[in-house]
Short mmCIF file of C-alpha atoms in Angstrom, two decimals:
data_model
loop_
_atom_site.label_atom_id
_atom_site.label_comp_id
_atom_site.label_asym_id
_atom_site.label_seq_id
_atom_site.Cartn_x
_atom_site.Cartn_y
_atom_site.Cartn_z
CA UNK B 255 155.11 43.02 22.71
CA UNK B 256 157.18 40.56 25.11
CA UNK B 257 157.58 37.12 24.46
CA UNK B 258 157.79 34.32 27.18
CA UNK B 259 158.73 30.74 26.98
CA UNK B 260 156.72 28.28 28.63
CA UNK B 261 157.13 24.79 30.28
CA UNK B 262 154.49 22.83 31.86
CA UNK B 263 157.79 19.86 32.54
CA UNK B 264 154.90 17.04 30.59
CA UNK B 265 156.54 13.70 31.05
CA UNK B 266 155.66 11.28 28.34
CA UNK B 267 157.49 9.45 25.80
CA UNK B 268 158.59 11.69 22.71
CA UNK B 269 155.25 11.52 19.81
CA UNK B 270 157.89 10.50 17.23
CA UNK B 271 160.21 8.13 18.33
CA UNK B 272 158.72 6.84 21.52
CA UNK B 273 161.73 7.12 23.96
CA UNK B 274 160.18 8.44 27.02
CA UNK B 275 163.89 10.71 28.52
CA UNK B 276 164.20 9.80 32.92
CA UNK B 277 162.80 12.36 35.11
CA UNK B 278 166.76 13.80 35.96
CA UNK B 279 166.65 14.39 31.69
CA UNK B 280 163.70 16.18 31.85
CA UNK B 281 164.66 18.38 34.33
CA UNK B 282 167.73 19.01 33.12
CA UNK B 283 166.52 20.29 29.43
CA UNK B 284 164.06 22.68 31.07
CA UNK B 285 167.02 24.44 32.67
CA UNK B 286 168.93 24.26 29.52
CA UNK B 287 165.72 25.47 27.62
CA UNK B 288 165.42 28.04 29.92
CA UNK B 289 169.13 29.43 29.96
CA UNK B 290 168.73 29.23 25.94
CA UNK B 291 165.30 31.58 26.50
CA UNK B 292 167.79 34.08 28.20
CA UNK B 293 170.36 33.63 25.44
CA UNK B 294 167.84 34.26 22.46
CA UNK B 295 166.13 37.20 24.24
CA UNK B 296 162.88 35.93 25.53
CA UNK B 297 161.56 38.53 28.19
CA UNK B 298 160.09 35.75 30.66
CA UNK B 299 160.33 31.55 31.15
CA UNK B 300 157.67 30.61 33.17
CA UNK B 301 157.14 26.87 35.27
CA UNK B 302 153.68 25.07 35.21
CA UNK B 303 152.24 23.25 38.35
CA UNK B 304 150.40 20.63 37.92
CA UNK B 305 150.06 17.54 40.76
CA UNK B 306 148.88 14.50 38.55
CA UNK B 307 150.40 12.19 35.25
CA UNK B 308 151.91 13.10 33.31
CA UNK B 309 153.34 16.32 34.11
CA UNK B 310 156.72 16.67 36.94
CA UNK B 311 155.75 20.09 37.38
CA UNK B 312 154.69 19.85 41.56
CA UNK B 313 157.08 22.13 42.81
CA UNK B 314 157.54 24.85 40.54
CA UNK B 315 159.17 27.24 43.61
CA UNK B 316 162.31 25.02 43.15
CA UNK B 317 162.55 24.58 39.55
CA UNK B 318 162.20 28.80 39.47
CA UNK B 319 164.94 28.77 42.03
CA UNK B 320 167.69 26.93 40.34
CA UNK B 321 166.63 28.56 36.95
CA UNK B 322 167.55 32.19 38.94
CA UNK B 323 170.77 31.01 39.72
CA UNK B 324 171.36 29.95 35.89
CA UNK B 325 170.13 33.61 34.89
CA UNK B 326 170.59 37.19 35.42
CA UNK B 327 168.19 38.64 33.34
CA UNK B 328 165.08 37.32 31.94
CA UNK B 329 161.84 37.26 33.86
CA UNK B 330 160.25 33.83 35.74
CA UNK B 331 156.61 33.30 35.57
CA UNK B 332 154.86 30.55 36.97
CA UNK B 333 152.09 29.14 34.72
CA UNK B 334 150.08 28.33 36.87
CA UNK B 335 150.14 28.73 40.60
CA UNK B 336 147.24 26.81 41.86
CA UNK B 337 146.27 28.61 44.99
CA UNK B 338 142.72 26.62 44.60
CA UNK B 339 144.67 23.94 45.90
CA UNK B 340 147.75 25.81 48.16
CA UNK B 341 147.82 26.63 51.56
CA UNK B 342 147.97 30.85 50.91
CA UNK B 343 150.58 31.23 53.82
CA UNK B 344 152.77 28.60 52.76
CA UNK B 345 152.27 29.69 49.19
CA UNK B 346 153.48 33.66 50.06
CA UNK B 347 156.51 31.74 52.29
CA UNK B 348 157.50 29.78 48.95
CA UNK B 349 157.67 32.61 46.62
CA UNK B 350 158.03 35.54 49.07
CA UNK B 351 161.87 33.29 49.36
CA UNK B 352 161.87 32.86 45.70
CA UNK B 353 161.30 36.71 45.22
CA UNK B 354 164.22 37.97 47.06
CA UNK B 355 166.67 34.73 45.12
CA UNK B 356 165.44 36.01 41.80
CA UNK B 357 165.88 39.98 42.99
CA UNK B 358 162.54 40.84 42.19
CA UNK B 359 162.18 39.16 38.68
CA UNK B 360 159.27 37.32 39.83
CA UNK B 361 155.94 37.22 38.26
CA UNK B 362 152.82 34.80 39.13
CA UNK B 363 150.10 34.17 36.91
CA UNK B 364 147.23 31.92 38.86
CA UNK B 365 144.44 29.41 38.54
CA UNK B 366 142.14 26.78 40.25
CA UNK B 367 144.43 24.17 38.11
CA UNK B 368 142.22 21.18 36.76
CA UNK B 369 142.61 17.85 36.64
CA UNK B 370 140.29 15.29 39.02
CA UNK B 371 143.08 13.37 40.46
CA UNK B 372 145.48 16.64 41.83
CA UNK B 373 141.82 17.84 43.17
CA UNK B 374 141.55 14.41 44.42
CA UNK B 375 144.48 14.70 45.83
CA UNK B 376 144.25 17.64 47.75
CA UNK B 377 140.34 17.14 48.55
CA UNK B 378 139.16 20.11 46.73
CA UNK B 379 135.71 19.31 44.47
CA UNK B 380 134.48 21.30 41.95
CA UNK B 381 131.82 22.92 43.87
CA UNK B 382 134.45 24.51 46.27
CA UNK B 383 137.28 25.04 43.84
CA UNK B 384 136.08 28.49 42.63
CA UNK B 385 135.62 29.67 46.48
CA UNK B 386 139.13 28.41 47.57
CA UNK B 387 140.95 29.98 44.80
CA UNK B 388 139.12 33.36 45.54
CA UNK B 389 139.79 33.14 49.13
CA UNK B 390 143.27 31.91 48.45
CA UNK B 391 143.88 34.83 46.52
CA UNK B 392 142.62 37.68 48.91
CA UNK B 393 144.76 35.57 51.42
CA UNK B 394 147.92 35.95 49.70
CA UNK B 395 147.59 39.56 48.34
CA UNK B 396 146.90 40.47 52.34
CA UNK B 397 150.17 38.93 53.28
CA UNK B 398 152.46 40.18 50.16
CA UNK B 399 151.02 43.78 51.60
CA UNK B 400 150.54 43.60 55.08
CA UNK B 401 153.59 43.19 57.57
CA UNK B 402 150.75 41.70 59.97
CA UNK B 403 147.73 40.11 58.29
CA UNK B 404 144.17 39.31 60.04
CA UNK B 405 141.67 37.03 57.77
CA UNK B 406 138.84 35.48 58.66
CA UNK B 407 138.85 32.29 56.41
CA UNK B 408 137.20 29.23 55.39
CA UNK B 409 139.55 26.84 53.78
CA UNK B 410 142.65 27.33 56.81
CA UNK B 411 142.25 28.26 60.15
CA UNK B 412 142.01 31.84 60.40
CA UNK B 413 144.41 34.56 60.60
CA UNK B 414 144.96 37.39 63.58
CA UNK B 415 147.56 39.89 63.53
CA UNK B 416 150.01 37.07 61.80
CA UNK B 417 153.08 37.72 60.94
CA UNK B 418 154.74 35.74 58.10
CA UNK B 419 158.49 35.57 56.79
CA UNK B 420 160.04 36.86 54.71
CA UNK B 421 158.64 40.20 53.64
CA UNK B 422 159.17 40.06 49.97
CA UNK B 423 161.43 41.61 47.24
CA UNK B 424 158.79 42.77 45.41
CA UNK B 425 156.11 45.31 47.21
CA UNK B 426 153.83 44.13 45.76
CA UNK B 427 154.52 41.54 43.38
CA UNK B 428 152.44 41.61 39.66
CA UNK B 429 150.11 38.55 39.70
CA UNK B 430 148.34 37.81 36.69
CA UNK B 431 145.33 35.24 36.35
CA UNK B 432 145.26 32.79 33.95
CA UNK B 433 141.57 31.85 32.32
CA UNK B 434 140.96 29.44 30.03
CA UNK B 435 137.25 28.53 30.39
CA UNK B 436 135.73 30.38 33.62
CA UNK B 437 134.01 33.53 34.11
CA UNK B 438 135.15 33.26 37.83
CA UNK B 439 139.18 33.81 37.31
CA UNK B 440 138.18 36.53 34.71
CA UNK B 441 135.90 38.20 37.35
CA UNK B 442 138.51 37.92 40.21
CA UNK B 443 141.15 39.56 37.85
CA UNK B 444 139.07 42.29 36.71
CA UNK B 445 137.91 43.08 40.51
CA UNK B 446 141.31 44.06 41.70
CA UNK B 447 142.41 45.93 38.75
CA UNK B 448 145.13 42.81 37.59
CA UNK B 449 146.21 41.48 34.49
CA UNK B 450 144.88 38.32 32.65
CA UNK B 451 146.48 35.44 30.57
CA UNK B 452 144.00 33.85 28.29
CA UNK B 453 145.23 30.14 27.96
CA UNK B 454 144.30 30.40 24.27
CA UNK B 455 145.59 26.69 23.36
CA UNK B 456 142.63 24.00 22.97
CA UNK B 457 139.72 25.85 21.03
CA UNK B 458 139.87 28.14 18.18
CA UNK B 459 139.56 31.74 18.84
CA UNK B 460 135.96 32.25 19.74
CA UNK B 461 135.39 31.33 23.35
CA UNK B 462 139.00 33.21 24.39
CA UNK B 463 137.72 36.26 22.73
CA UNK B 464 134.69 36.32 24.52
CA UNK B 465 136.34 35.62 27.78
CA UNK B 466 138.50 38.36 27.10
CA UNK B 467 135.71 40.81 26.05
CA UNK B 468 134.02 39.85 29.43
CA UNK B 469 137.43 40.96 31.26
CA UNK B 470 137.65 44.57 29.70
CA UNK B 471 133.31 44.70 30.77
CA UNK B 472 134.46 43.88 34.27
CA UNK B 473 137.52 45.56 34.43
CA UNK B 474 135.32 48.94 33.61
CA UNK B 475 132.75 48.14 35.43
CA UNK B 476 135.21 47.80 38.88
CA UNK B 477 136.12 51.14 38.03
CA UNK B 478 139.51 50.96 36.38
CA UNK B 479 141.25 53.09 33.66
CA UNK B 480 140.47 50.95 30.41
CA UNK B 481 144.69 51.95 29.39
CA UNK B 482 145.52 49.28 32.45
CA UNK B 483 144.40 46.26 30.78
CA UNK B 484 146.95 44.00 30.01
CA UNK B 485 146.57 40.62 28.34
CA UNK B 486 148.68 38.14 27.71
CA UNK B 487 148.09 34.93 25.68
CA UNK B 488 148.99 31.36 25.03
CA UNK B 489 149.96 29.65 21.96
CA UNK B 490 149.33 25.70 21.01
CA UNK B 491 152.47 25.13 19.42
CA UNK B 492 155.53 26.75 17.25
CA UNK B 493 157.42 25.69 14.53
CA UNK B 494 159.23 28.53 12.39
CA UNK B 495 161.01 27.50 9.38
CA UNK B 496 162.05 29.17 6.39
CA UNK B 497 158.85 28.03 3.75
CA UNK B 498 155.55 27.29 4.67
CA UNK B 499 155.95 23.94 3.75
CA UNK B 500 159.03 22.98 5.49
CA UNK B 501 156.94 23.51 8.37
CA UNK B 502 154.25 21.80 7.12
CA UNK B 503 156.22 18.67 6.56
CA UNK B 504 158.57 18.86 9.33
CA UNK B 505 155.25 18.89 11.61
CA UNK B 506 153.18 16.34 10.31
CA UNK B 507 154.35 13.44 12.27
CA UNK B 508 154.15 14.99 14.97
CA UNK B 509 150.87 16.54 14.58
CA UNK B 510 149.89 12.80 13.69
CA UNK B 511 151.24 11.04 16.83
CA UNK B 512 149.68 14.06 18.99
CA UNK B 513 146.50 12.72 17.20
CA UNK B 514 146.54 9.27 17.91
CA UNK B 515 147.59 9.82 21.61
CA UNK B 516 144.29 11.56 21.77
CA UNK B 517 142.59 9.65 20.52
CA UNK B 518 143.49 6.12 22.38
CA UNK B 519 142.94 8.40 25.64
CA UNK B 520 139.92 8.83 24.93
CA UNK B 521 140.33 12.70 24.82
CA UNK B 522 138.30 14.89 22.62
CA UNK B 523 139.48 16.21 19.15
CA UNK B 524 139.16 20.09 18.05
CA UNK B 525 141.42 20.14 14.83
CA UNK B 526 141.12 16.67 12.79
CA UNK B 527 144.01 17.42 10.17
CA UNK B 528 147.18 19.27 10.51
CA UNK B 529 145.86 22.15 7.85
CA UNK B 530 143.31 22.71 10.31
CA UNK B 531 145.38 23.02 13.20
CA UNK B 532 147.46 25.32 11.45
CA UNK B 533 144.71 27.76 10.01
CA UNK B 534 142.14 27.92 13.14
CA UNK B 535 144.15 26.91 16.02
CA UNK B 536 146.61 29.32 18.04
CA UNK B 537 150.05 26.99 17.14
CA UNK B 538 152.24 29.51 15.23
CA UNK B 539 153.20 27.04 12.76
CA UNK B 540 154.57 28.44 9.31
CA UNK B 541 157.07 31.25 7.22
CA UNK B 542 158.13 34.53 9.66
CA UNK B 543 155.55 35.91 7.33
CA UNK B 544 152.76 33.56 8.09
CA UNK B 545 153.15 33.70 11.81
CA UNK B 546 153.51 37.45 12.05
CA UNK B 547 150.35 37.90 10.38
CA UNK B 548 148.58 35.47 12.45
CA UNK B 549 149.95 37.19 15.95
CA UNK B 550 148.11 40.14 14.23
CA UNK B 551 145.11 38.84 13.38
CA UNK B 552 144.94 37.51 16.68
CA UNK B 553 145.83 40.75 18.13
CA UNK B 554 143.01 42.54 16.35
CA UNK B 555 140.64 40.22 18.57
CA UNK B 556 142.56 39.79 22.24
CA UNK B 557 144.83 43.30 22.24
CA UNK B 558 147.03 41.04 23.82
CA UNK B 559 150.32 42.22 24.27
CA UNK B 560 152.32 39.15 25.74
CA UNK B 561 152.35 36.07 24.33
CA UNK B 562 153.75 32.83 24.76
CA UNK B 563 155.20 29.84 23.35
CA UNK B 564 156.38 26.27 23.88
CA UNK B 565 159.58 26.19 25.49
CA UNK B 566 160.10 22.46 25.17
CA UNK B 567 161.18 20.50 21.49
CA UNK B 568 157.54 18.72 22.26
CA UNK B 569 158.89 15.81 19.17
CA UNK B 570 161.21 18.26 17.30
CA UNK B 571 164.77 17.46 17.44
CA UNK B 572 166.93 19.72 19.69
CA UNK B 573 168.70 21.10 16.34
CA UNK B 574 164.76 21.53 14.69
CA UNK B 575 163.60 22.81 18.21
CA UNK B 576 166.49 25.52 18.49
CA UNK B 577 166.26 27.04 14.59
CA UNK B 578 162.85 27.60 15.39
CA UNK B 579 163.34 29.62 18.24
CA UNK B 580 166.32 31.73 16.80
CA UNK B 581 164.14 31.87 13.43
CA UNK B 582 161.55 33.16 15.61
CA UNK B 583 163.79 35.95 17.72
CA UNK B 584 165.39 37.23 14.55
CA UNK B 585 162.42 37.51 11.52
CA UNK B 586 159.41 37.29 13.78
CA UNK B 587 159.68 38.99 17.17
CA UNK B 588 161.82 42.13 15.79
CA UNK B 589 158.43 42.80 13.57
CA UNK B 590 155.38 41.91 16.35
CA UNK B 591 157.57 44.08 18.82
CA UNK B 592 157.92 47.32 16.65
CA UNK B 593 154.09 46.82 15.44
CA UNK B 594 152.97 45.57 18.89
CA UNK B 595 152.32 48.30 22.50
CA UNK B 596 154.18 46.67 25.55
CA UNK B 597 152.11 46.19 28.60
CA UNK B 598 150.98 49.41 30.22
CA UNK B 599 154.02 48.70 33.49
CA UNK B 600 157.38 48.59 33.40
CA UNK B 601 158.74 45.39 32.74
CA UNK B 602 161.05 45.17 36.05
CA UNK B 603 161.08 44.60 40.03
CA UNK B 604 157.61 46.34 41.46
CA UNK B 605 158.92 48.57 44.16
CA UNK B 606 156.03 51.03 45.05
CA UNK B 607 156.14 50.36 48.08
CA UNK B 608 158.66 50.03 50.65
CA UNK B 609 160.43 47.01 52.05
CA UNK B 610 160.33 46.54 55.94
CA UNK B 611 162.79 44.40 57.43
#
């Protein structure tokens, strides 16, 4: 199993103590977070985009580019690319760049996004949203082939025997999609033969194990070899400590001011107490031994064989925040790797095809 860290860069002020850190902090402990990932042995640190409060995470291409120049080895992920709402040419020039600055260690996993103001904001509605990120897509996997790409499209003007620059790293590059309600992103990943990322973090279990069902009925039913799947799979939270009820009591409060945040918003509820977050929810959020039997148990449902967690302290304390990942890479991930397949690919630059100058 590989493990990434994940960042969405939320901006608000800390659940505990209310001290809401500049934007120029916040930036800064995601590339400190993510040179830790590298230090611990995460496989993969992966950037959110998101174009609306409260999150700084608009330009994800940059953030990825000054993390590859921090790193040598771990893998960048961005979670998500929102091609529903991206130009696909100016997309492939963005990360097409970023490919070659990170030599190839480049992965995308894509979406719609959500949100009504970032649709708002780039005119998309939700009766289009489905069509431009399918149309996005095609666009994009053209170009990341193709040295000269024709594309009669909707959503841009149309393409003719365009040539765009730079040819990539990468040929091509692995894009996963990530799913965490739709039937349509599930479909689209199925139909050419690519790997999914179940969001996994608001509900319990139920709907993200159908979803993933559906994908493996797809994926079949496109015609592909059932030992290609790959999933990978989100987590709502981590906190590893030493006794289940350090954990217990070092998340509480903020389990508690997560709550009331919620509930001033006006946003719905799933998990009403902290014992219920912890039992039916995905947060890993326990003993080594508790949260390597609940990777398991969730295994035994998704086959996943990625997974991710928080990369930010999210109300921990940097010293709480940092235990709990070391706690993590040396009682929990030692066990869920040995006991756990890898993906079905090599985790590494794709180069199956050749790069043209």
């Amino acid at each position: 199993m590989k493990f990434l860290a994940i960042t969405l860069i939320v901006h608000r002020p800390d659940p505990v103590t209310g001290v809401l850190k500049s934007t120029h902090e916040r930036f800064r402990e995601v590339l400190d977070n993510a040179v830790l990932a590298e230090e611990l042995g995460f496989d993969g640190f992966g950037v959110g985009e998101r174009h609306e409060r409260p999150f700084l995470s608009s330009s994800p291409t940059v953030v990825l580019s000054h993390i590859a120049a921090l790193t040598r080895r771990i893998r960048l992920f961005t979670a998500v690319t929102t091609l529903s709402l991206l130009d696909p040419v100016r997309a492939y020039e963005d990360y097409a760049t970023l490919d070659h600055l990170a030599e190839g260690r480049l992965d995308l996993i894509i979406g719609k996004g959500n949100g009504t103001a970032q649709r708002e904001l780039f005119h998309v509605t939700p009766e289009d949203q489905w069509d431009r990120n399918a149309e996005s897509y095609e666009v994009f996997r053209k170009l990341w082939r193709q040295d000269r790409t024709t594309a009669d499209t909707r959503f841009r003007p149309p393409l003719k025997d365009a040539e765009v620059w730079p040819r990539p790293y990468q040929r091509p590059i692995r894009v996963w999609h990530g799913s965490a309600t739709s039937k349509e992103s599930v479909d689209l990943a199925a139909r050419y033969g690519d790997p999914l990322f179940s969001a996994n973090v608001t509900n319990p279990i139920e709907p993200y194990t159908e979803l993933i069902r559906y994908y493996r009925e797809r994926w079949e039913r496109y015609g592909h070899d059932p030992a290609d799947i790959a999933v990978g799979a989100g987590t709502a939270g981590l906190l590893v400590t030493r006794t289940s009820q350090e954990a217990l009591d070092v998340y509480r409060p903020l389990f508690e001011a997560n709550l009331a945040f919620y509930e001033k918003a006006g946003l719905p509820v799933v998990f009403e107490t902290l014992e219920d977050f912890v039992e039916r929810s995905s947060a890993l959020i326990g003993s080594p031994e508790q949260i390597i039997d609940k990777v398991h148990r969730y295994h035994e449902q998704f086959g996943h064989t990625v997974l991710h967690l928080h990369a930010d302290a999210g109300g921990l304390t940097d010293a709480q925040h940092r235990d709990s990942l070391e706690l993590f890479q040396s009682r929990v991930a030692p066990v869920l790797r040995r006991d756990i397949p890898d993906p079905p690919f090599a985790w590494g630059p794709v180069r199956g095809e050749p790069v043209h100058a």
